[in-house]
Structure formats: structure tokens, C-alpha cells
Short mmCIF file of C-alpha atoms and ligand atoms in Angstrom, two decimals:
data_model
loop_
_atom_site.label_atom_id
_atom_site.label_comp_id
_atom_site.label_asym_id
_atom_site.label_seq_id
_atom_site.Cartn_x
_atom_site.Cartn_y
_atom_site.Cartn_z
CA UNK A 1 13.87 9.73 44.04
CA UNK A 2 11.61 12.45 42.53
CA UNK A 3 10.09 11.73 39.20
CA UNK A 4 10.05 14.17 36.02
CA UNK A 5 8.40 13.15 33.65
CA UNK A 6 10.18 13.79 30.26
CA UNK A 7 8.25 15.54 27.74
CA UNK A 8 7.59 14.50 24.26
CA UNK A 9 9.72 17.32 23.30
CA UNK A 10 12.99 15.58 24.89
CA UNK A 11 12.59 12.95 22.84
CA UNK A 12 15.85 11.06 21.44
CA UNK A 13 15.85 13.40 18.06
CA UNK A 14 17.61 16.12 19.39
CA UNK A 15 19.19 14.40 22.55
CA UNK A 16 22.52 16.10 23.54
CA UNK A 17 25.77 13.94 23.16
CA UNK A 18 26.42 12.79 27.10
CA UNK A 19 29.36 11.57 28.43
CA UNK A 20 28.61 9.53 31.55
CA UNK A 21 31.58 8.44 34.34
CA UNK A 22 30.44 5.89 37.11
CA UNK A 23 30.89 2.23 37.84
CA UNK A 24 29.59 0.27 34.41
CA UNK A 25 28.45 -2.73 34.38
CA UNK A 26 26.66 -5.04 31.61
CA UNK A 27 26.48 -8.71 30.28
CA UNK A 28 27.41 -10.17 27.56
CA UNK A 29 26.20 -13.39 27.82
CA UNK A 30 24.89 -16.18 31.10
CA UNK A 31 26.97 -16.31 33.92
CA UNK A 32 25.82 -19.60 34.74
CA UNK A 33 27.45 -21.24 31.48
CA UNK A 34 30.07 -18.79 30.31
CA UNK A 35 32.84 -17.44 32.40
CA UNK A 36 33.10 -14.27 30.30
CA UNK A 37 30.09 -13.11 30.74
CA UNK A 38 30.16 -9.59 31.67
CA UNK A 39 31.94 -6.47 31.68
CA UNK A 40 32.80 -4.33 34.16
CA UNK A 41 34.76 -1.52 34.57
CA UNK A 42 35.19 0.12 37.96
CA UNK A 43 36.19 3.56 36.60
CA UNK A 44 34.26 3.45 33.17
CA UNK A 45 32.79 5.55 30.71
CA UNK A 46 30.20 5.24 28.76
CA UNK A 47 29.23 7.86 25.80
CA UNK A 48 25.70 8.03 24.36
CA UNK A 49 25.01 9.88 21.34
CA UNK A 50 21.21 10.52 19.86
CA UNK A 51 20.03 8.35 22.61
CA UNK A 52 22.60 5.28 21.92
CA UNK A 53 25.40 3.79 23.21
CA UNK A 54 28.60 5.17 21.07
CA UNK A 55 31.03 3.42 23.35
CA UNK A 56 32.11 2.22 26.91
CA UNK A 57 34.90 1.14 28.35
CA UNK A 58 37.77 2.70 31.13
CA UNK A 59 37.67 6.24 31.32
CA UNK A 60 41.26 6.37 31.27
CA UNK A 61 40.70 4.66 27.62
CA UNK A 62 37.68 6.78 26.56
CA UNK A 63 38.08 10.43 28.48
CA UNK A 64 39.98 11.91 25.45
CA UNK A 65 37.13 10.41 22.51
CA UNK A 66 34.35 12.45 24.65
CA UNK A 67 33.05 14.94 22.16
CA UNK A 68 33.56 18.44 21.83
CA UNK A 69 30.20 19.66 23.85
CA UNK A 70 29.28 16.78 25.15
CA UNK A 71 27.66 17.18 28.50
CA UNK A 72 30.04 14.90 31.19
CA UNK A 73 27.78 13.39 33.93
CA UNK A 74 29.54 12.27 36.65
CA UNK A 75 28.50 9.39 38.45
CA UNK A 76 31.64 7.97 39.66
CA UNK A 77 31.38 5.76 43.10
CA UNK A 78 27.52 4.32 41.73
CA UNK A 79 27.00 1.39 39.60
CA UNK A 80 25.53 1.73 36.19
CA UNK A 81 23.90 -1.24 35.52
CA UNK A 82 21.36 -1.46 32.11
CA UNK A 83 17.47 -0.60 33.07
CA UNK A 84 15.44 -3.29 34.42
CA UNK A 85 13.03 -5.61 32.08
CA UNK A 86 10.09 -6.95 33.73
CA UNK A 87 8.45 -9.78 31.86
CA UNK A 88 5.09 -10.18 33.24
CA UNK A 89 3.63 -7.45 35.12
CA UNK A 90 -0.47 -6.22 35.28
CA UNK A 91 -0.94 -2.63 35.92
CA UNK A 92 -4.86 -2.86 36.44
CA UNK A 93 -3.65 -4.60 39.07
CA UNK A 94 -1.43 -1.59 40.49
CA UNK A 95 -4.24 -0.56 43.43
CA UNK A 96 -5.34 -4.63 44.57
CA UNK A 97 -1.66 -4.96 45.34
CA UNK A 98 -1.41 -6.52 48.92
CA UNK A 99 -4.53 -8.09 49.20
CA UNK A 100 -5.02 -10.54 51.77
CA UNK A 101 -6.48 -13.96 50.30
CA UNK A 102 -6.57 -17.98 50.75
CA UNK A 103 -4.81 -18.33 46.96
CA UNK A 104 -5.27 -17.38 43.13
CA UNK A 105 -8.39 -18.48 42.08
CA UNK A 106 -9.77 -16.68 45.08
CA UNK A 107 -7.96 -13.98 44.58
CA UNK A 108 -9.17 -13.26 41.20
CA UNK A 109 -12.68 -13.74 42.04
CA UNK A 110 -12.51 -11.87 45.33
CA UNK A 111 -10.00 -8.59 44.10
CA UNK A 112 -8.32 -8.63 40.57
CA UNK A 113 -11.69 -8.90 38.77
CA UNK A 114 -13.80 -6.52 40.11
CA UNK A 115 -10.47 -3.91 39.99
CA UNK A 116 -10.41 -4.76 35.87
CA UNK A 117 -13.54 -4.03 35.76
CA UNK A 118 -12.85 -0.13 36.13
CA UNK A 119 -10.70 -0.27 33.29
CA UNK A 120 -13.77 0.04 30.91
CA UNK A 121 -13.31 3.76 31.86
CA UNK A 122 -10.21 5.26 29.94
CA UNK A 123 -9.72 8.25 31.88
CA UNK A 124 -9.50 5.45 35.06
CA UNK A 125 -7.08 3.10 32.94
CA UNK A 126 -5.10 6.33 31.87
CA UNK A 127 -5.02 7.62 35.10
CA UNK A 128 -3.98 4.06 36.97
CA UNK A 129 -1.26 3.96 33.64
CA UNK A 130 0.43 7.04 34.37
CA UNK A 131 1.32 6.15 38.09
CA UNK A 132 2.21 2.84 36.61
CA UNK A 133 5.03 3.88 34.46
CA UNK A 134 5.98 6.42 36.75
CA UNK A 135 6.32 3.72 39.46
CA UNK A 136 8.18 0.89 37.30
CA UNK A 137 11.04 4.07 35.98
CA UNK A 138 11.13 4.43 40.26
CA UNK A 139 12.06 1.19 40.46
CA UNK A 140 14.57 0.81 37.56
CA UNK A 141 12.82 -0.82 35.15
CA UNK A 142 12.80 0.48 31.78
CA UNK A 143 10.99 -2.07 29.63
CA UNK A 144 7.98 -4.45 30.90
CA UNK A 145 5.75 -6.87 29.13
CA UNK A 146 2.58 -5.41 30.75
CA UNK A 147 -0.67 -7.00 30.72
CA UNK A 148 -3.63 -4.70 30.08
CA UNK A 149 -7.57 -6.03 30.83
CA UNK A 150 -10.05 -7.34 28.63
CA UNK A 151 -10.84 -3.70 27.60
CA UNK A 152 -9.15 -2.36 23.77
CA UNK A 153 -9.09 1.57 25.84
CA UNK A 154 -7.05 -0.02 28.59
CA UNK A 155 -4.60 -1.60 26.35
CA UNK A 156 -4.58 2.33 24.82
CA UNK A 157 -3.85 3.84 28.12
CA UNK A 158 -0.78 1.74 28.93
CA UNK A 159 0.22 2.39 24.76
CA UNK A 160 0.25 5.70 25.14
CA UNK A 161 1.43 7.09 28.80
CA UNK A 162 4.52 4.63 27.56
CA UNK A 163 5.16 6.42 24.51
CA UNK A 164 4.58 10.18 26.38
CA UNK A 165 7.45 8.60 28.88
CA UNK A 166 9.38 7.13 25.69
CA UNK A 167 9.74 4.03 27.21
CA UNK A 168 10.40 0.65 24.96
CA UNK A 169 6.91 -1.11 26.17
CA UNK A 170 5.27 -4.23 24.96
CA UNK A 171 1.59 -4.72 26.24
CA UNK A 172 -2.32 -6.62 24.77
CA UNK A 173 -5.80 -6.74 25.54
CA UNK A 174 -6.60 -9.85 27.67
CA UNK A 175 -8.65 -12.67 25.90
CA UNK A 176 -11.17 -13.87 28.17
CA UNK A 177 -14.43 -15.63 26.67
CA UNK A 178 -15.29 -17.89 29.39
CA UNK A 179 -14.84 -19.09 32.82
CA UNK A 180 -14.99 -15.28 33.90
CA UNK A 181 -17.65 -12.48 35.00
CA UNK A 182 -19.51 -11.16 32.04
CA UNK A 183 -18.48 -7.98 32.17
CA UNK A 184 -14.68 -9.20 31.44
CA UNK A 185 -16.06 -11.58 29.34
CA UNK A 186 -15.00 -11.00 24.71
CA UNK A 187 -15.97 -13.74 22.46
CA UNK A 188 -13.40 -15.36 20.34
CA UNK A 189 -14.16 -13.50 17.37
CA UNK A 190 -14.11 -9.59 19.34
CA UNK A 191 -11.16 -10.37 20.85
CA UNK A 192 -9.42 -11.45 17.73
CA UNK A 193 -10.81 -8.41 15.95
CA UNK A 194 -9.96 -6.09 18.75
CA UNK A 195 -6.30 -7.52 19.33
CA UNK A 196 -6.06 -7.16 15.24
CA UNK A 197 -6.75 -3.19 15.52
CA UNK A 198 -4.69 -2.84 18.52
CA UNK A 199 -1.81 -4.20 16.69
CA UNK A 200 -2.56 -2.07 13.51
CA UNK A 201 -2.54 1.07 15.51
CA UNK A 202 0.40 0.82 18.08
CA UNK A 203 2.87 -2.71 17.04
CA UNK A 204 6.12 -1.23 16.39
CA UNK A 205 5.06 2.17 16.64
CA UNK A 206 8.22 4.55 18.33
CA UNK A 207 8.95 1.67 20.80
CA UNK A 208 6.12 0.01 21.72
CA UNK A 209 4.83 -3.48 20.66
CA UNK A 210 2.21 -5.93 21.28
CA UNK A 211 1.65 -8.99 22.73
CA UNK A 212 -1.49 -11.43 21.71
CA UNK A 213 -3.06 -11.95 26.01
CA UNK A 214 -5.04 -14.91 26.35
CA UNK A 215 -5.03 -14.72 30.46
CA UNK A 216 -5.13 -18.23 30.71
CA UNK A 217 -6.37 -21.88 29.16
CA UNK A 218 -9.33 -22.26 31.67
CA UNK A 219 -10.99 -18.65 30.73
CA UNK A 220 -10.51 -19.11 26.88
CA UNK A 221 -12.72 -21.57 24.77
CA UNK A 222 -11.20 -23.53 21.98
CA UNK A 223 -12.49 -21.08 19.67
CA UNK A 224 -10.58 -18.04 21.17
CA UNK A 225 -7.39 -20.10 21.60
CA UNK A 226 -7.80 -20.88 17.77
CA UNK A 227 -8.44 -17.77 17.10
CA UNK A 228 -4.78 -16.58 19.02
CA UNK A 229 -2.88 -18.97 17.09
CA UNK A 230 -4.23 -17.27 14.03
CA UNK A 231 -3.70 -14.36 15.01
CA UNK A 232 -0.04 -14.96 16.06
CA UNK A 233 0.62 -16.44 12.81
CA UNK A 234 -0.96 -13.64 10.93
CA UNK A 235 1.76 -11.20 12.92
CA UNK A 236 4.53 -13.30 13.34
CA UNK A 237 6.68 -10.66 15.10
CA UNK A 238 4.09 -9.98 17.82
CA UNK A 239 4.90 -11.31 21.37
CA UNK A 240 2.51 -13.46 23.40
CA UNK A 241 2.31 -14.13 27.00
CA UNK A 242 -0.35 -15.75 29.11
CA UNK A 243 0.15 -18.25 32.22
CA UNK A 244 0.84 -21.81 32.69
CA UNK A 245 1.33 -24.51 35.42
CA UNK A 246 1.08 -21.87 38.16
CA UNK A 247 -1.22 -23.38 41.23
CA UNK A 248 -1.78 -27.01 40.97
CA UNK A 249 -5.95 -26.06 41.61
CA UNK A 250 -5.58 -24.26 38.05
CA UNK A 251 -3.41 -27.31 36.53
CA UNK A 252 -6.25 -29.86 37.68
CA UNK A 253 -8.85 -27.41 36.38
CA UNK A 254 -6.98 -27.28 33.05
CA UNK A 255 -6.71 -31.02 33.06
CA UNK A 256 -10.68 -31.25 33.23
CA UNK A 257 -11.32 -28.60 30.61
CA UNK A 258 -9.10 -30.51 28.28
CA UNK A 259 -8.84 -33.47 28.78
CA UNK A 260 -7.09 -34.68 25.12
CA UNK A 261 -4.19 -32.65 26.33
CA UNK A 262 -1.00 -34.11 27.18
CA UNK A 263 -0.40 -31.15 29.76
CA UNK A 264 -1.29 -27.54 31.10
CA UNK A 265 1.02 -26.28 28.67
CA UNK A 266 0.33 -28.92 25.43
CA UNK A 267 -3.06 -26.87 25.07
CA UNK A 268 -0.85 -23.81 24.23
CA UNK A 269 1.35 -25.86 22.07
CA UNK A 270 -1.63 -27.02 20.20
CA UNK A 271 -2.86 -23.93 19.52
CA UNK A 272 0.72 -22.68 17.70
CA UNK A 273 1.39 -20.32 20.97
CA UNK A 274 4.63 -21.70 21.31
CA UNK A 275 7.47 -19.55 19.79
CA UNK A 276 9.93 -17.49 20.61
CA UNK A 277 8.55 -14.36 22.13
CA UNK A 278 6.20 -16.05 23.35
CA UNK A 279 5.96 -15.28 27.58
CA UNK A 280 4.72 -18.20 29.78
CA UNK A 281 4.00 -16.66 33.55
CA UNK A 282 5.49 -18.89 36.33
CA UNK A 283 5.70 -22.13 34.71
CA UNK A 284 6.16 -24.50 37.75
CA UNK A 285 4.01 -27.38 37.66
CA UNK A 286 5.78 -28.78 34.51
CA UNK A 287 7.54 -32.04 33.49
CA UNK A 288 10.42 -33.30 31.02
CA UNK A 289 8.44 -33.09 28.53
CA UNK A 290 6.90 -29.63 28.87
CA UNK A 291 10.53 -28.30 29.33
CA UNK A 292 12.00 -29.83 26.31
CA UNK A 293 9.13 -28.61 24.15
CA UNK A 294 9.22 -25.21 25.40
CA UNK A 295 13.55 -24.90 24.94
CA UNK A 296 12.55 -26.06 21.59
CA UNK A 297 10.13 -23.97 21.14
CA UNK A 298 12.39 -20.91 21.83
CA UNK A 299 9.58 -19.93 24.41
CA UNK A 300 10.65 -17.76 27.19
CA UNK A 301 9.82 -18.33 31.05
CA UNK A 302 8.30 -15.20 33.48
CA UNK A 303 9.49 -16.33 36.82
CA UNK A 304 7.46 -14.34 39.37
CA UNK A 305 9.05 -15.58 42.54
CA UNK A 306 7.07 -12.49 45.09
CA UNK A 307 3.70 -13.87 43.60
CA UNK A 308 4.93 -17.11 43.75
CA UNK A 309 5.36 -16.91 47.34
CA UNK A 310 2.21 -14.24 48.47
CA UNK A 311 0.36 -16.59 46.57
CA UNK A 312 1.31 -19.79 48.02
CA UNK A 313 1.67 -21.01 44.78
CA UNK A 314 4.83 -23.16 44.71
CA UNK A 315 8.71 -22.91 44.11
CA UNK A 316 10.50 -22.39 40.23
CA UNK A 317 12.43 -25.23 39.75
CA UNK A 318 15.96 -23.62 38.76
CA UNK A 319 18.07 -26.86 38.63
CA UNK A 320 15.70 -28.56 36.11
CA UNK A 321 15.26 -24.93 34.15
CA UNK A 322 19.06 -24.97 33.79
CA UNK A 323 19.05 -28.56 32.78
CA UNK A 324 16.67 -28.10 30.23
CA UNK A 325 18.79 -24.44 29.29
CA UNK A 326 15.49 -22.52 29.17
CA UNK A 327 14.85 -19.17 28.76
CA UNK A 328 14.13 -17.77 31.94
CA UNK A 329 13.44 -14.23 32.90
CA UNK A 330 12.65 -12.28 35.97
CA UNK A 331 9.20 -10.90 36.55
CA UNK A 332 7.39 -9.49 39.41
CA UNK A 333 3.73 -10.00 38.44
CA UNK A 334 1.87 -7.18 40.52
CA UNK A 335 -0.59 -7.30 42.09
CA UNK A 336 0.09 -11.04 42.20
CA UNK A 337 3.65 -9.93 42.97
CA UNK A 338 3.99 -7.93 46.27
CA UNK A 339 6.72 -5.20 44.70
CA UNK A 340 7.65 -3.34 41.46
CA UNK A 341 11.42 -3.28 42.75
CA UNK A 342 13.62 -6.11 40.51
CA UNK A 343 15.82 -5.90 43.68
CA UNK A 344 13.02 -7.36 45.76
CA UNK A 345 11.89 -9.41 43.43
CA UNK A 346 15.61 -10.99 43.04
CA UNK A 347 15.85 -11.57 46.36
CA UNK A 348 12.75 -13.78 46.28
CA UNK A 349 14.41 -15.69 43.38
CA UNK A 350 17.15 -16.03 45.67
CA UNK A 351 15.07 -18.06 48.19
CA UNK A 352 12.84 -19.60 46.16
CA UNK A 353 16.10 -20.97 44.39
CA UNK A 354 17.25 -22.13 47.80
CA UNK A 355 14.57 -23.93 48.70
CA UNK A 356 14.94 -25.96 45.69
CA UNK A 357 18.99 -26.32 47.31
CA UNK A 358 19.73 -24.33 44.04
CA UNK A 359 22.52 -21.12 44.49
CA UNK A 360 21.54 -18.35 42.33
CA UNK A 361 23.94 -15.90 42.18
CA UNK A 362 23.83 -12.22 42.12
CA UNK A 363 25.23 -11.58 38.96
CA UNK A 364 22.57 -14.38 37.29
CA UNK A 365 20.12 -12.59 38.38
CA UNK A 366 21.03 -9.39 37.60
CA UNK A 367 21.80 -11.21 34.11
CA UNK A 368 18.16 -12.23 34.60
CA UNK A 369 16.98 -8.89 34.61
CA UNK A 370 18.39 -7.38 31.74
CA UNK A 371 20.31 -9.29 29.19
CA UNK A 372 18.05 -12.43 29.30
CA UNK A 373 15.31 -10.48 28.84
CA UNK A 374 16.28 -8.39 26.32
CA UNK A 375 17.42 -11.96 24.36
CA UNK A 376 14.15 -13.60 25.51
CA UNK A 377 12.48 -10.64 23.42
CA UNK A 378 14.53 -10.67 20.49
CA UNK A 379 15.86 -6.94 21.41
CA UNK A 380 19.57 -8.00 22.54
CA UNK A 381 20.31 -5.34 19.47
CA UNK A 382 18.01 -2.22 21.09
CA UNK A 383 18.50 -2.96 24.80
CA UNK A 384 19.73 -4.71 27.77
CA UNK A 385 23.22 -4.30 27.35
CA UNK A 386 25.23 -1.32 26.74
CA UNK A 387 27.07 -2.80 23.19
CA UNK A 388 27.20 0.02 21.19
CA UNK A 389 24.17 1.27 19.18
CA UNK A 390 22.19 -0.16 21.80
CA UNK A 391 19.53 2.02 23.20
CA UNK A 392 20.67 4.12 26.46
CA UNK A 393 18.25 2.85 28.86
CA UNK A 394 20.44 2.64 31.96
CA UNK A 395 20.17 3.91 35.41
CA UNK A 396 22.29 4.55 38.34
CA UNK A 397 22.84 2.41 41.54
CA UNK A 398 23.85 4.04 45.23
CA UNK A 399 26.17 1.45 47.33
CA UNK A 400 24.98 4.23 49.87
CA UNK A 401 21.23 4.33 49.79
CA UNK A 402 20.93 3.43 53.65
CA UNK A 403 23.09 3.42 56.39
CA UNK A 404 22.38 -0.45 56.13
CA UNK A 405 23.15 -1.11 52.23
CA UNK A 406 26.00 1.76 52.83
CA UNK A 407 27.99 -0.50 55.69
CA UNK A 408 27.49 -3.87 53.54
CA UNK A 409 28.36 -1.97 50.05
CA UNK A 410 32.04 -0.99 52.03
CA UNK A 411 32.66 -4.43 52.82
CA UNK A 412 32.11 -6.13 50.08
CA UNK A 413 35.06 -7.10 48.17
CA UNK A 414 34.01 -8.06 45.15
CA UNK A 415 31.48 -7.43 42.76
CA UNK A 416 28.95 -10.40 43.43
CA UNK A 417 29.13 -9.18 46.62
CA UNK A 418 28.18 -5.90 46.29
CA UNK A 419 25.69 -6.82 43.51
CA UNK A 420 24.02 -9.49 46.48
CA UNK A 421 23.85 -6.50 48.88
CA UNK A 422 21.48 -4.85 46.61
CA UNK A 423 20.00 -7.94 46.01
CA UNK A 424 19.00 -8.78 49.50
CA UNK A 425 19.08 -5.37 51.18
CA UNK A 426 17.59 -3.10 47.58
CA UNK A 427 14.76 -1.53 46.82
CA UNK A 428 13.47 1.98 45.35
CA UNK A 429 15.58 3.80 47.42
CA UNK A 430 18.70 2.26 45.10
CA UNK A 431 17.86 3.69 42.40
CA UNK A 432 19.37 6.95 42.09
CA UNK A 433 18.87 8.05 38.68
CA UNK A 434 16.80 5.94 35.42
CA UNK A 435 17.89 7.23 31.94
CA UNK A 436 15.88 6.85 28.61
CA UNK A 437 17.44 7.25 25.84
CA UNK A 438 20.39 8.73 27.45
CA UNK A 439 18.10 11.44 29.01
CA UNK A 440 17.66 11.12 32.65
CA UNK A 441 13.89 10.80 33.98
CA UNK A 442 14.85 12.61 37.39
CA UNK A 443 17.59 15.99 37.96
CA UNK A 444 20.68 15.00 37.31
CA UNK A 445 23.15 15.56 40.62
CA UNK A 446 26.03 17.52 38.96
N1 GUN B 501 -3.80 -16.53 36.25
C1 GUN B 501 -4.78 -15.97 35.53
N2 GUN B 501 -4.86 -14.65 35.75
C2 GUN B 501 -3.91 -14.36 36.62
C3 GUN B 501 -3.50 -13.13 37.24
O1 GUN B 501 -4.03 -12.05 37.01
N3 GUN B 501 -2.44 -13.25 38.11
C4 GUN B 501 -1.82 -14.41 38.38
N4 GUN B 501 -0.79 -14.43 39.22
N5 GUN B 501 -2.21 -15.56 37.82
C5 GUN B 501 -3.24 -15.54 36.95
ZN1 ZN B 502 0.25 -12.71 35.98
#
């Protein structure tokens, strides 16, 4: 798919009224709990209006409500499916993806930290950030929770190549004042200072927000911790995200740095970091206790099953997730993650899940990536979904992308089928158009 960037001059304002034909799907609610979960409609039509949803349903319903003027886009035999949310993702990471190494902490010390360090150059981070968005709209995905480094101007970067594209973006400065090369090292009180002015100039601005980004317990002192639980109460609709219980080298590390907490992920909760919209990467060395406090918490799991698995790092426990109802999203977490494509990324969930004798289905995950997100982050109202006045972030999926996906698509007789041949089989080369706003980011094939 070839990318066009749309201009600030497209923006939503003065969108034209569309009227878009295909295969529609969304959700509605889990398909693990709920057996009316999602709706589909295999001749549907959806109409989006100043950049929102106005309705969707069957054409045959709909065709005669399209507007006088409206521009009809016809997508019928692809699936419209909402665009993808990724939940933990680094872009300074974008160029270190695919490097070879032993495991994390080696990893950081050997590639990601010496690649962050280039982000004290803006024209570098802007640079990196452009190909970045570009790359994740490739892929699908609409929305991410992106994670920035230690620098304010990379944080900027990400802020504002997001806003050129128009995307709904959440992203923070890392917090880093220990435990880490000193020239990715902030103190407690720069960070806070620097993650205050940050949120002054971009939270909530057109559709950006930010998250508070302490990387992780062992590279933060108590005093920059403290500092993020201020902070977080100070803003109290800013997101957070960090990692926890990843690599069981990190949890035993955390263990000795702390040692009055009860757990890896008790030194967040004692620090006030647990909340909804509040982002925990990986979570997979927890117990009973961890997961009850972070349901209650209304804190949201980043499972990053490609990292997970490049990294050697261990398996997501879905059957004690579900059993413990907790928020869990999909995430690919490059460069730790091996792909920006969801698809890819879902079929690692699929395995990882397996290995854990766990069956997670197609339409979960595709759940996963979009409604549970989009509820994870409070923004079930804005996107996700296509319920009207929802924000027309879609894009459009070819049962025909390869000769491969195109012989499984016609056999499939039902829709988890077909959604598992993406699934297993998808990547970039699914994705034949990405919409924001209801404007598509690529020409439109009439
Ligand atoms: N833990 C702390 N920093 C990182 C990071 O950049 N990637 C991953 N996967 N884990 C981390
Ligand atoms: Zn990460």
C-alpha cells in the first residue's frame, strides 16, 4: 500500500460526508463472556459525516439515508474492521528492530540505549517519528500508546508528526534517574518538571494525550517514582504506562532494589501508579495477588506476545488473566516486538495462548485490538468501535491480499474463520486502505 500523507488542510473540519459499502465489522462488547458481542453485517454500510460515524448497518437498510452529495466508496467484498490500537509500542526503537541478543537486559545495554541516545537530536527523533507513524497507518493501526526516550524534544517529535497525520496518539518522556547510562539518565525532580510542561503543551490537544513513562522500577529511584505518583495525581486524566514482571532476571533485580515490596508490581501500587489508564507492559511473572489488585485497580495489561517470544521472556498467562477478568490489550512492543502488523502480533498471542493450553479465538483478539483498547483507555466514546459519533478511524481488509490468504479467505465459512486467516496468514499486505477521520490515508480504489 502506498502512503499519502494527509495534510493539515484535510483535516476533519471540512471532511466531505462519505458513504462507505464493504463488509463491516465491530464489537460491542468481549467475546469471551458475552455472546452478543459484535456486529457484523456482510453487505453493510456505514456513513461518516465531519469525520464520525452517523450510522451503520445493512445497506439494504441504510442505501436510501446516504446524503444528497455524499461521496459512496465502495468497498464491497473487503472487511471493514475499526483501526488498530497498539498499547505499548517505542518508536526510538523503530531502527534496533531485529537485533540479535542473549535477552532484555542485554539487549538494552547492548542496542536500545545507545539508539535513544540519538534522540537528543530533534531533527533525528522527527525524522525516525515520521516513518514511525507512517509505518503503524501501513499496518492498520490508528491509535498507539507510544513510548518516547528520556529526551522532552523526542516526546515533541512523536506529538507533533501525530497531529500533522491527525492521528488520536497518546505518548511521554521516559523517567530514568538511575540504573541507566548518564546520558539517558533525568533526576526525579527534571523529569517531573519536564513531564509537567509536556503535558501543559500537548495533553488533550486535537487528539493527542500523554502518558506519565517511568521505563521501569529498577531505573527509577524512590524519589522519581514519588515524584510520578504526584504527578499522576496532579493530572488525573493522564495515562501511565511503564513495565512489570517481564523477565524473571528483572523481577529478581526488582526484588533486591526493594526489598519492603510485596511484589514487582506492589512498588507501582505504592507509588499511586495504579489506576485506570494506567498501561503495565507484559505483566507475566505475577501472582493472585498482583492480579486482583490490578482488576481492582482498573489497570490495563500490554500483552506483547512477538517481544515476548524474540525475547525469550516467557508466556502471558490467558487462563488466569480471564479468571481474574483483567484488562488486557494487544501490543507489539517494537523493537522488543519483531513487527508493527497487529495481524502478526495476534498470531503470536495465538501461540503463546496455546502454550498455556488456552484457545484464543480470532474474534477475541481482534476484540483485543480495538474495542478493549479503546475501553482500556477510557475512549470507547471516540474510537474503537463504529457506534455512532464515534471517530471514523477504520480501514479496509483484502480476503485477497495473496494467492495464499486469497485460497484460505474462499474457504472459510464463517467469520472466525476468515478473521483466523488473517490472523495467522496477515500482515501489511492486508491492509488495503486506513481511514482517519473518515478520510482515507492512501487513493481510494473507485
Ligand atoms: N524494560 C525496560 N525497558 C524496556 C524496553 O525498552 N523494552 C522492553 N521490552 N522491556 C523493557
Ligand atoms: Zn516496552
Amino acid at each position: 500500500m502506498k502512503m499519502t500523507t494527509t495534510s493539515p488542510a484535510s483535516g476533519a473540519d471540512n471532511a466531505v460526508t462519505r458513504a462507505i459499502r464493504g463488509r463491516i465489522l465491530h464489537f460491542l462488547r468481549d467475546p469471551q463472556f458475552h455472546d452478543d458481542a459484535y456486529q457484523y453485517w456482510e453487505d453493510g454500510l456505514m456513513i461518516v459525516k465531519a469525520g464520525r460515524i452517523a450510522a451503520v448497518g445493512n445497506y439494504a437498510d441504510l442505501s436510501r439515508d446516504i446524503p444528497q452529495g455524499a461521496e459512496v466508496v465502495d468497498h464491497r467484498g473487503k472487511l471493514i474492521v475499526p483501526g488498530f490500537i497498539d498499547t505499548h509500542i517505542h518508536y526510538p526503537q523503530t531502527d534496533i528492530i531485529a537485533s540479535p541478543s542473549p535477552g532484555l537486559l542485554h539487549w538494552l545495554d547492548t542496542y536500545t540505549f545507545p539508539e535513544e541516545r540519538r534522540f537528543s537530536d530533534p531533527a533525528y527523533a522527527r525524522a525516525v517519528a515520521d516513518f514511525f507513524t507512517d509505518e503503524l497507518l501501513r499496518n492498520g493501526t490508528t491509535t498507539a500508546m507510544v513510548w518516547s526516550t528520556v529526551h522532552a524534544a523526542s516526546a515533541d517529535a512523536l506529538f507533533a508528526a501525530s497531529q500533522q497525520r491527525h492521528m488520536r496518539m497518546i505518548t511521554g518522556k521516559v523517567l530514568m534517574d538511575r540504573n541507566c547510562p548518564d546520558f539517558l539518565r533525568d533526576t526525579a525532580e527534571s523529569g517531573a518538571r519536564e513531564s509537567a510542561d509536556l503535558i501543559s503543551k500537548w495533553h488533550n490537544v486535537d487528539r493527542l494525550a500523554y502518558a506519565i513513562t517511568p521505563r521501569f522500577a529498577p531505573t527509577s529511584t524512590e524519589a522519581q517514582l514519588e515524584a510520578c505518583g504526584e504527578l499522576a495525581k496532579a493530572h488525573s486524566d493522564v495515562f501511565i504506562q511503564t513495565h512489570v514482571a517481564e523477565n524473571r532476571d528483572e523481577v529478581k533485580w526488582v526484588a533486591e532494589l526493594f526489598p519492603d515490596a510485596r511484589s514487582y508490581l506492589d512498588v507501582y501500587d505504592r507509588y499511586k501508579l495504579l489506576r485506570p489508564g494506567a498501561f503495565y507492559g507484559h505483566a507475566i511473572y505475577l501472582d493472585e495477588d498482583d492480579r486482583r489488585r490490578l482488576a481492582d485497580s482498573g489497570a490495563a495489561v500490554a500483552h506483547c506476545p512477538t517481544s515476548n517470544l524474540f525475547l525469550g521472556s516467557g508466556f502471558y498467562d490467558f487462563h488466569q488473566s480471564d479468571a481474574n477478568r483483567l484488562n488486557v490489550t494487544l501490543a507489539t512492543d517494537v523493537g522488543g516486538g519483531t513487527s508493527f502488523s497487529m495481524f502478526r502480533t495476534m498470531n503470536a498471542a495465538h501461540k503463546v495462548a496455546r502454550m498455556g493450553g488456552y484457545h484464543l479465538t480470532a474474534l477475541r483478539m481482534f476484540y483485543l485490538a480495538t474495542r478493549a483498547a479503546a475501553e482500556a483507555l477510557g475512549w470507547q466514546d471516540r474510537i474503537g468501535s463504529f457506534e455512532v459519533g464515534c471517530e471514523a478511524d477504520f480501514v479496509v481488509l483484502d480476503p485477497d491480499a495473496t494467492p495464499l490468504i486469497s485460497r484460505r479467505s474462499s474457504r472459510s465459512e464463517t467469520l472466525e474463520e476468515q478473521l483466523f486467516a488473517f490472523a495467522m496468514l496477515g500482515d501489511d499486505r492486508v491492509i488495503e486502505n486506513v481511514y482517519i477521520m473518515g478520510e482515507a490515508t492512501s487513493p481510494v480504489a473507485a
